[in-house]
mmCIF file of C-alpha atoms in Angstrom:
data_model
loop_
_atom_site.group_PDB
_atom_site.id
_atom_site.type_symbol
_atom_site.label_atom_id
_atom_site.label_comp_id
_atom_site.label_asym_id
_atom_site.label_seq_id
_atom_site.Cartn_x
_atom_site.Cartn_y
_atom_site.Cartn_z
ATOM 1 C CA UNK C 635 74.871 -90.206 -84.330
ATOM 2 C CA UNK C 636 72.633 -87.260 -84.143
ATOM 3 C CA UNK C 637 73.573 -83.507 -83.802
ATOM 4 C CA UNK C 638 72.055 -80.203 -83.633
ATOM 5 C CA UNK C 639 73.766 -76.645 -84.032
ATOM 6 C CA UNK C 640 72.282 -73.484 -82.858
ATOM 7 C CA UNK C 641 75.158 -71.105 -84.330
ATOM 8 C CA UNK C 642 73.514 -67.999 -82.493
ATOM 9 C CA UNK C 643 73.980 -67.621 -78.464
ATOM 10 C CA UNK C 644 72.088 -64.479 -77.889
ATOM 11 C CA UNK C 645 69.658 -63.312 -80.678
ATOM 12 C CA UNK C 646 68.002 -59.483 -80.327
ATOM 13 C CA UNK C 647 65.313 -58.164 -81.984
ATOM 14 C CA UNK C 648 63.052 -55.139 -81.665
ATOM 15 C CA UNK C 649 59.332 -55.604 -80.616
ATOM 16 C CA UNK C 650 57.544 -56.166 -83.919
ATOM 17 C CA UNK C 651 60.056 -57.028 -85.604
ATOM 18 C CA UNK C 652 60.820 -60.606 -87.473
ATOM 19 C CA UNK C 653 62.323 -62.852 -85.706
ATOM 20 C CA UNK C 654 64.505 -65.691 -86.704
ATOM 21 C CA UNK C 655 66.192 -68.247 -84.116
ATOM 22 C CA UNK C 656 68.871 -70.731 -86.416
ATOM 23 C CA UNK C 657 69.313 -74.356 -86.075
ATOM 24 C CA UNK C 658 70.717 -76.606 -88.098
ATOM 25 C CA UNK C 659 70.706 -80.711 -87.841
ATOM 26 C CA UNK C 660 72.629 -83.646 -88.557
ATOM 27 C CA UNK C 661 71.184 -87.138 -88.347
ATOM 28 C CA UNK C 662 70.554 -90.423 -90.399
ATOM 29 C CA UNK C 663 67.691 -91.141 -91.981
ATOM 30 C CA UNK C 664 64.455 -88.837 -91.634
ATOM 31 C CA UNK C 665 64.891 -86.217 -89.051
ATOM 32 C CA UNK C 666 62.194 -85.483 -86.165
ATOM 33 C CA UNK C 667 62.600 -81.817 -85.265
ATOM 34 C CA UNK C 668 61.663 -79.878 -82.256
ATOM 35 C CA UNK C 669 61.442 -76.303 -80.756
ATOM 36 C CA UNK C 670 61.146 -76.075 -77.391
ATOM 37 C CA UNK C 671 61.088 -73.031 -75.220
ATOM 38 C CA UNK C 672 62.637 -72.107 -71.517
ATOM 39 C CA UNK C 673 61.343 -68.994 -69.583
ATOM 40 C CA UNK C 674 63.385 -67.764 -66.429
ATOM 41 C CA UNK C 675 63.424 -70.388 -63.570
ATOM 42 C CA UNK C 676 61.065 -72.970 -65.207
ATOM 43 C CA UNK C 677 61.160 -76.135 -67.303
ATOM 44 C CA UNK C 678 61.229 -76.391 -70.840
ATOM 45 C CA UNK C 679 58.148 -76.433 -73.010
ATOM 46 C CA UNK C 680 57.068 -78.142 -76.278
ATOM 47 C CA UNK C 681 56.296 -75.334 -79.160
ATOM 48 C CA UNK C 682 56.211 -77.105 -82.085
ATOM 49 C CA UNK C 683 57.651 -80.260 -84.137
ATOM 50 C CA UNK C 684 58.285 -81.017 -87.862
ATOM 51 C CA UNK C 685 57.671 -84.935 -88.672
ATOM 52 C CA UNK C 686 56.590 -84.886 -92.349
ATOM 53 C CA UNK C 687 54.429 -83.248 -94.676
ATOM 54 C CA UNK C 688 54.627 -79.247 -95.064
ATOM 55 C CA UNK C 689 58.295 -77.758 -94.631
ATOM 56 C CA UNK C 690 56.490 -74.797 -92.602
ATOM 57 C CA UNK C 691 55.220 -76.475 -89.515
ATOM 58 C CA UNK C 692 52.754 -73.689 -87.256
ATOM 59 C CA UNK C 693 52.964 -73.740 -83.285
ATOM 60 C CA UNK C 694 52.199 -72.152 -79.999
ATOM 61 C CA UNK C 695 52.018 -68.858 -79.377
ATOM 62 C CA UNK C 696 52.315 -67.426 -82.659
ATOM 63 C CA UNK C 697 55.866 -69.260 -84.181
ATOM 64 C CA UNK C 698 56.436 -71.195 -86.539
ATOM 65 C CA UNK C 699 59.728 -73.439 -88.249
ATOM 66 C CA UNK C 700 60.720 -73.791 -91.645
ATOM 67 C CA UNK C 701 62.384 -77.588 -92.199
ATOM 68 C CA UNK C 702 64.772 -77.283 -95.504
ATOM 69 C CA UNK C 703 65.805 -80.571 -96.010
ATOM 70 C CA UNK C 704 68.609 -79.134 -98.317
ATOM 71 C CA UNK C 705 70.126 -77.382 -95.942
ATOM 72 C CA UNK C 706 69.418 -79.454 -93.189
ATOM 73 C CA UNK C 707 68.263 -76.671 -91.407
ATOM 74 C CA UNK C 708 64.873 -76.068 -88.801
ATOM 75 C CA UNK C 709 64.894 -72.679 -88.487
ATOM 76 C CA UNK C 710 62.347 -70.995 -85.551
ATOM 77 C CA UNK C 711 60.089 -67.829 -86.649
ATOM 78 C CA UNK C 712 58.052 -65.185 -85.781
ATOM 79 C CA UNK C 713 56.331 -62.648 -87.694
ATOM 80 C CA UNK C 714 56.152 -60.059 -84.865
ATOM 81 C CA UNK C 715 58.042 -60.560 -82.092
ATOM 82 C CA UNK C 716 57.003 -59.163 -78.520
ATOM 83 C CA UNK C 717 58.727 -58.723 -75.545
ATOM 84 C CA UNK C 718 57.134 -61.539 -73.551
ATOM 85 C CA UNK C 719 59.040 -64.177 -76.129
ATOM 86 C CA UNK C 720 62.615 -62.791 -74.765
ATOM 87 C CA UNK C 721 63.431 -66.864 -73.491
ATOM 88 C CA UNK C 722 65.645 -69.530 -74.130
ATOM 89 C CA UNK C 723 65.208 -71.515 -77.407
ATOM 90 C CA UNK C 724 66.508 -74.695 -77.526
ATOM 91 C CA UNK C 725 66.244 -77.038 -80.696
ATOM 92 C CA UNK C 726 66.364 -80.659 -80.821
ATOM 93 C CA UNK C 727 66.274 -83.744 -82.923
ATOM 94 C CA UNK C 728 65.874 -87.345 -83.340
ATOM 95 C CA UNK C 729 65.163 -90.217 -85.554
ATOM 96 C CA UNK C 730 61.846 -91.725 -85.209
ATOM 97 C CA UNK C 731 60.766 -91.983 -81.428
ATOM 98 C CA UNK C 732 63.759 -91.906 -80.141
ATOM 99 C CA UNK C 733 65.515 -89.344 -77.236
ATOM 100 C CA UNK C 734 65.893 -86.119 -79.068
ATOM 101 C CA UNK C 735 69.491 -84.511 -78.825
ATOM 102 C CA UNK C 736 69.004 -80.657 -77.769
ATOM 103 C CA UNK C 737 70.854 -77.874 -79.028
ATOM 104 C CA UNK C 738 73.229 -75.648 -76.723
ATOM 105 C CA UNK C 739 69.989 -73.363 -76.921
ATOM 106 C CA UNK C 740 69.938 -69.461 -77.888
ATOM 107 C CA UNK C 741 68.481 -66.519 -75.590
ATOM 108 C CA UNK C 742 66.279 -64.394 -77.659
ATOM 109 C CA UNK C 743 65.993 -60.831 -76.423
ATOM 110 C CA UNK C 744 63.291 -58.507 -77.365
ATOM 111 C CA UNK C 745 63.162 -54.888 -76.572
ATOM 112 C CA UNK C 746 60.866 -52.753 -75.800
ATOM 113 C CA UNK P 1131 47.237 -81.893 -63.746
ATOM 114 C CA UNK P 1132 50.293 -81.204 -62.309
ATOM 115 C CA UNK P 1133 52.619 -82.746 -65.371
ATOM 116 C CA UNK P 1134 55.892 -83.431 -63.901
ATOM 117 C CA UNK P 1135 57.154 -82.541 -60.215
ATOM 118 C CA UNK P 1136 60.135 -82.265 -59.058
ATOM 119 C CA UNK P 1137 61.518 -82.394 -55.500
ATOM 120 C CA UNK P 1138 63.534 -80.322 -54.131
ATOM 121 C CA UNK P 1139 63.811 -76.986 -55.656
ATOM 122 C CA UNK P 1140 66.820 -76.127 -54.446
ATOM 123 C CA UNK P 1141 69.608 -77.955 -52.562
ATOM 124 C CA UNK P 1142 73.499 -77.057 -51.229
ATOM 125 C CA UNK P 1143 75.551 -80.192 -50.702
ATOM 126 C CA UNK P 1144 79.171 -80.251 -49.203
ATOM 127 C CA UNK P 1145 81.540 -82.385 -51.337
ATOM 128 C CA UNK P 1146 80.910 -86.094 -50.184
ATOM 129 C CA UNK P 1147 77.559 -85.449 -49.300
ATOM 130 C CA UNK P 1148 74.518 -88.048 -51.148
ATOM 131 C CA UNK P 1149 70.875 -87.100 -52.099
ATOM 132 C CA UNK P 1150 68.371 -87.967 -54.061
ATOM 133 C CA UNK P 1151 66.317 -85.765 -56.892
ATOM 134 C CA UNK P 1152 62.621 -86.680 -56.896
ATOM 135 C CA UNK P 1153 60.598 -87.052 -60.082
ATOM 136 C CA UNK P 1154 56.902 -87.868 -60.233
ATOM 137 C CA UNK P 1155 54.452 -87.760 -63.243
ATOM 138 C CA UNK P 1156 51.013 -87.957 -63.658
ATOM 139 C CA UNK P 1157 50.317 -88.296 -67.322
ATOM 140 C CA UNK P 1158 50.661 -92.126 -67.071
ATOM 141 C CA UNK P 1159 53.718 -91.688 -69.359
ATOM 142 C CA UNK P 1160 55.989 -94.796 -69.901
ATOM 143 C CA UNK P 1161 59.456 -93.416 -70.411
ATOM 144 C CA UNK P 1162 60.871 -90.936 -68.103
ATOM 145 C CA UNK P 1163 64.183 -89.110 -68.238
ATOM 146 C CA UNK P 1164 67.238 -86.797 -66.268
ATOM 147 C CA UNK P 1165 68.792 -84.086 -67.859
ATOM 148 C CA UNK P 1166 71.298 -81.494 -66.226
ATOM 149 C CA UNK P 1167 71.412 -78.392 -68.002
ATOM 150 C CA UNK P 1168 74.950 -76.019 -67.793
ATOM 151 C CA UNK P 1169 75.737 -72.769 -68.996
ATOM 152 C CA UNK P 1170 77.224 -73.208 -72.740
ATOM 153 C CA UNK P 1171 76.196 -76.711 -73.146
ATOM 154 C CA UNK P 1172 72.183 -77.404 -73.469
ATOM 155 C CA UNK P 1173 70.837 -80.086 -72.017
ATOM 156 C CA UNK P 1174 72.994 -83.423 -71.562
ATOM 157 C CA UNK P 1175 70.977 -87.479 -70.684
ATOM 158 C CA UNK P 1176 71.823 -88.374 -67.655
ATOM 159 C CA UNK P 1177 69.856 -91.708 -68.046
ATOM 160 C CA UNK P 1178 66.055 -92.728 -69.079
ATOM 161 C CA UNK P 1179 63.828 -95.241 -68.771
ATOM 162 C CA UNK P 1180 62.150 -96.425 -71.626
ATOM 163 C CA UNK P 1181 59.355 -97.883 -68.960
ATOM 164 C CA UNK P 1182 58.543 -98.967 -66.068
ATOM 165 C CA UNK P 1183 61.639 -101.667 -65.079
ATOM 166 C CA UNK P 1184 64.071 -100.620 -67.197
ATOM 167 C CA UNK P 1185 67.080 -97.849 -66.977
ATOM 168 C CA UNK P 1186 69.627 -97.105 -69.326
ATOM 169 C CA UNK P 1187 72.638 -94.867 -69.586
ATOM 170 C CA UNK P 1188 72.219 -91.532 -71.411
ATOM 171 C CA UNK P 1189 75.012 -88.823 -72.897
ATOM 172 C CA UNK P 1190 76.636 -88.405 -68.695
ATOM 173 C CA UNK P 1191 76.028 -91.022 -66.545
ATOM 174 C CA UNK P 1192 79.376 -90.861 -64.250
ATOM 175 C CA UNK P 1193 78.708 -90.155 -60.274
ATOM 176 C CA UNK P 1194 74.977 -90.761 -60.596
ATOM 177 C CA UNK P 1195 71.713 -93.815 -60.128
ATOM 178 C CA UNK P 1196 69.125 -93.611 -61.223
ATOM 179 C CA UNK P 1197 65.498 -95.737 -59.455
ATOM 180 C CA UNK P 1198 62.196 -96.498 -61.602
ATOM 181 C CA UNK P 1199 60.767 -96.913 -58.420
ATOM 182 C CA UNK P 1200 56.819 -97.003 -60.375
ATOM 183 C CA UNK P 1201 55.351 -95.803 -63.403
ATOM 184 C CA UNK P 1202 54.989 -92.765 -62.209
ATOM 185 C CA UNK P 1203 58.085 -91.972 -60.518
ATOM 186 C CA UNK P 1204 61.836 -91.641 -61.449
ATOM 187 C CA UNK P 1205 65.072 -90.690 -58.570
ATOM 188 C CA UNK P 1206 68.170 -89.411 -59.771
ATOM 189 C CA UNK P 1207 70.851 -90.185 -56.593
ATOM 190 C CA UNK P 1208 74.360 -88.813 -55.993
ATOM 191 C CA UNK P 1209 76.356 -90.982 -53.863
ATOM 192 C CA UNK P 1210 79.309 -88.732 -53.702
ATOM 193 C CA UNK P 1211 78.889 -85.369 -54.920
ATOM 194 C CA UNK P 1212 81.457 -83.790 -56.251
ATOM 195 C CA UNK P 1213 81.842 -79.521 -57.479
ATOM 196 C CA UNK P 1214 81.210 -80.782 -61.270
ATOM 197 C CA UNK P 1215 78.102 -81.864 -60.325
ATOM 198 C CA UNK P 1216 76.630 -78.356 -59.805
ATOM 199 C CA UNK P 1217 73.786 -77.906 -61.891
ATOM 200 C CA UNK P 1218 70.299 -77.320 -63.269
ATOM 201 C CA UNK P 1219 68.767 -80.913 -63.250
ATOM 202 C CA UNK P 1220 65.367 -81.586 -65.081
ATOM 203 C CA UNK P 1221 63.220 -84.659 -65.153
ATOM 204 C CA UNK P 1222 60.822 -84.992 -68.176
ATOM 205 C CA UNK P 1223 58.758 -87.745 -69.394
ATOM 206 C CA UNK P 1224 56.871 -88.841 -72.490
ATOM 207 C CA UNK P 1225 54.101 -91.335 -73.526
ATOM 208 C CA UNK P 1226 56.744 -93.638 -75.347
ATOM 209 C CA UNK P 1227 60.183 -93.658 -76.348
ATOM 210 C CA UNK P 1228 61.493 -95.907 -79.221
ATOM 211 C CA UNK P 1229 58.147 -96.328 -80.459
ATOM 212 C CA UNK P 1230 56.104 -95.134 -83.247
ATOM 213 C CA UNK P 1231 55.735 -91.265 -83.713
ATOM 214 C CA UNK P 1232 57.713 -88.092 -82.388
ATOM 215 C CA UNK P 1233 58.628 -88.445 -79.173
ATOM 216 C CA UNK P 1234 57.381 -85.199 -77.200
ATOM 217 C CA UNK P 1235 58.698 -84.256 -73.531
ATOM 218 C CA UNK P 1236 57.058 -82.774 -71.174
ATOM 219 C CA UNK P 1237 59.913 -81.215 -68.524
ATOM 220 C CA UNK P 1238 59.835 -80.434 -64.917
ATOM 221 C CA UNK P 1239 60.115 -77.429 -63.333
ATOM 222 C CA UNK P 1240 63.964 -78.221 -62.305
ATOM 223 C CA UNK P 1241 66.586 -78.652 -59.389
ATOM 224 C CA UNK P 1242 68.988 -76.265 -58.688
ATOM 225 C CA UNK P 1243 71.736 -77.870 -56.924
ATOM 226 C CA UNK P 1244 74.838 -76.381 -55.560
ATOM 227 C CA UNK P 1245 77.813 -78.952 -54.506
ATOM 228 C CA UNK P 1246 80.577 -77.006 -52.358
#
């Protein structure tokens, strides 16, 4: 079986500020992570996925995920965050091409 | 390129009442999928289809069909719906499941449906 944990519900920040959105991951064999993002009223949308290769993995809009195999951990990251990220992050994972299983998700809130 | 389109919006059922959620794609994906989403607990499978002729049960199943009616589209029906049943419901598809390579979904824009 597969798992994910987001341990964080609601996450604030300050504009320009760091930001760091938690998951961590539980599945057999080598994990396929994924970040996706939910703004108000609309779907979800891809940002970025770890498969091998470099533990920091780059995506849209600025983010990027650290994979720590150690610590089974995928961790979501921004170097300055701005108000128009305040969404829903949700974090999934799965074994090779499979369905990904999707974290309970955590609202990030940036203020002004 | 639309993506993914879902049909209706928004929908109020009495208790007993049946409809059916509308999915189309236009990506010429092969596997499609139904998720509800709830306050608290992410997204749950409802069911997929891995392709065109085939349906399987995901994660919460209970009180719903699914239809691969084409390639292209995927119905989610209530027969009976009941209050538990009120939810956020998204389709989503991807090029294919259970193959080769990450497997990437591209969501809908969702169905908000009320059951009183």
């Amino acid at each position: 079986a597969q798992s994910v944990a987001q341990p964080e519900d609601q996450v604030n920040v300050a504009e320009g500020n760091p930001l760091t959105v938690k998951c961590t991951y539980s599945v057999s064999g080598n994990p396929y992570l994924f970040w996706y993002v939910q703004y108000p009223n609309r779907g979800l949308q891809f940002l970025l996925k770890y498969i091998t290769g470099d533990n920091l993995v780059k995506g849209s809009y600025g983010f990027e995920a650290e994979f720590n195999k150690s610590q089974t951990s995928f961790h979501l990251k921004k170097p300055s965050a701005l108000v128009s990220d305040s969404a829903l992050y949700f974090c999934a994972v799965g074994p090779r091409g499979y369905i990904p299983t999707f974290g309970r998700g955590t609202s990030l809130i940036v203020h002004p | 390129n639309a993506g993914v389109t879902q049909t209706p919006k928004f929908q109020v059922l009495k208790t007993g009442q049946s409809m059916t959620l509308q999915c189309a794609q236009d990506m010429n994906h092969n596997s499609m999928y139904w998720y509800r989403q709830d306050p608290g607990m992410g997204l749950r499978l409802i069911y997929y289809s891995a392709s065109e002729g085939t349906t399987d049960k995901g994660e919460v199943p209970n009180g719903y069909n699914v239809s691969r009616l084409n390639k292209r589209e995927f119905s989610l029906r209530l027969e009976s719906a009941a209050p538990s049943q009120t939810s956020v419901y998204f389709c989503a598809s991807s090029p294919n499941q259970g193959t080769k390579g990450a497997n990437v979904l591209t969501f809908g824009a969702g169905s908000r449906l009320t059951v009183l």
